[in-house]
Protein backbone atom coordinates (compact mmCIF):
# COMPACT_ATOMS: atom_id res chain seq x y z
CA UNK A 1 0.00 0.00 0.00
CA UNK A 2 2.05 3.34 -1.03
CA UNK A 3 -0.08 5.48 0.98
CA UNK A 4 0.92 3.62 4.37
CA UNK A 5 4.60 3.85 3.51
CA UNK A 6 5.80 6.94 5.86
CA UNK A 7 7.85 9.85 4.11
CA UNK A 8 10.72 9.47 6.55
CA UNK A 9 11.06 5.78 4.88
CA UNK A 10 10.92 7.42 1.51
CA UNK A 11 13.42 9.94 2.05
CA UNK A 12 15.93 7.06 3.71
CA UNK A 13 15.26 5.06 0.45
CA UNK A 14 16.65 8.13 -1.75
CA UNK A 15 19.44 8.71 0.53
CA UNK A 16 20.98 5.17 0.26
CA UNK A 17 20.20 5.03 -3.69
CA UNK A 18 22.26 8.16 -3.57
CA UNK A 19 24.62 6.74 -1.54
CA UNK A 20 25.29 3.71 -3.24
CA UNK A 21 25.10 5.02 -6.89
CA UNK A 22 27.02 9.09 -6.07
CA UNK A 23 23.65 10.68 -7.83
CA UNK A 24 24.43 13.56 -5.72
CA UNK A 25 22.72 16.06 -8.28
CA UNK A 26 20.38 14.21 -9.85
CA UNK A 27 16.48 14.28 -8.73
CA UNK A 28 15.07 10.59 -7.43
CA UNK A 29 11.61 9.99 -7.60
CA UNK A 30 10.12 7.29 -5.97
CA UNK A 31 6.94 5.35 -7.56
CA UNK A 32 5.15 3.47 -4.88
CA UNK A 33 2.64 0.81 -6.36
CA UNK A 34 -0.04 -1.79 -5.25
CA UNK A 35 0.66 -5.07 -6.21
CA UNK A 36 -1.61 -6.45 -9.03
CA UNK A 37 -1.53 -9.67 -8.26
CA UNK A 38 0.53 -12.85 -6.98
CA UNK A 39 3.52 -13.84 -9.12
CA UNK A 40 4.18 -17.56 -9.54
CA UNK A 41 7.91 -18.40 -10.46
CA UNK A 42 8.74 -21.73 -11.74
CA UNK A 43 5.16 -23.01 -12.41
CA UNK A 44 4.13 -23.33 -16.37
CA UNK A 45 0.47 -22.71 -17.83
CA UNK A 46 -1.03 -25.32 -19.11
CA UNK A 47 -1.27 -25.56 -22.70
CA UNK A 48 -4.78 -25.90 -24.86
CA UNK A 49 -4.68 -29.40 -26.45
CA UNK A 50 -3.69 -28.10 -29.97
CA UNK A 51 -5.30 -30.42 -33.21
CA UNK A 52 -2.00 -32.08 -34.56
CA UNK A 53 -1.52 -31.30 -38.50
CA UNK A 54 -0.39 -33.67 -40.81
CA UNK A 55 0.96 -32.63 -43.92
């Protein structure tokens, strides 16, 4: 939920990008989003039984 993520926590997440990349100058805007949904790694869709051609 962006909106529950405090701005002190937003301003230490700029500070260590800055930090760890020497953007010193360079403006860092954060974009905070909802997840969408639930991302399953490693498991395959089935596939529709295709009609085999024969040529």
């Amino acid at each position: 939920y962006p909106d529950a993520v405090h701005f002190s926590y937003e301003r230490y997440l700029i500070n260590q990008i800055r930090e760890g990349t020497g953007l010193t100058q360079t403006p860092i805007r954060l974009l905070l989003r909802q997840r969408t949904g639930r991302i399953e790694f490693g498991k395959k869709k089935p596939i529709k039984d295709r009609k085999k051609s024969r040529r």
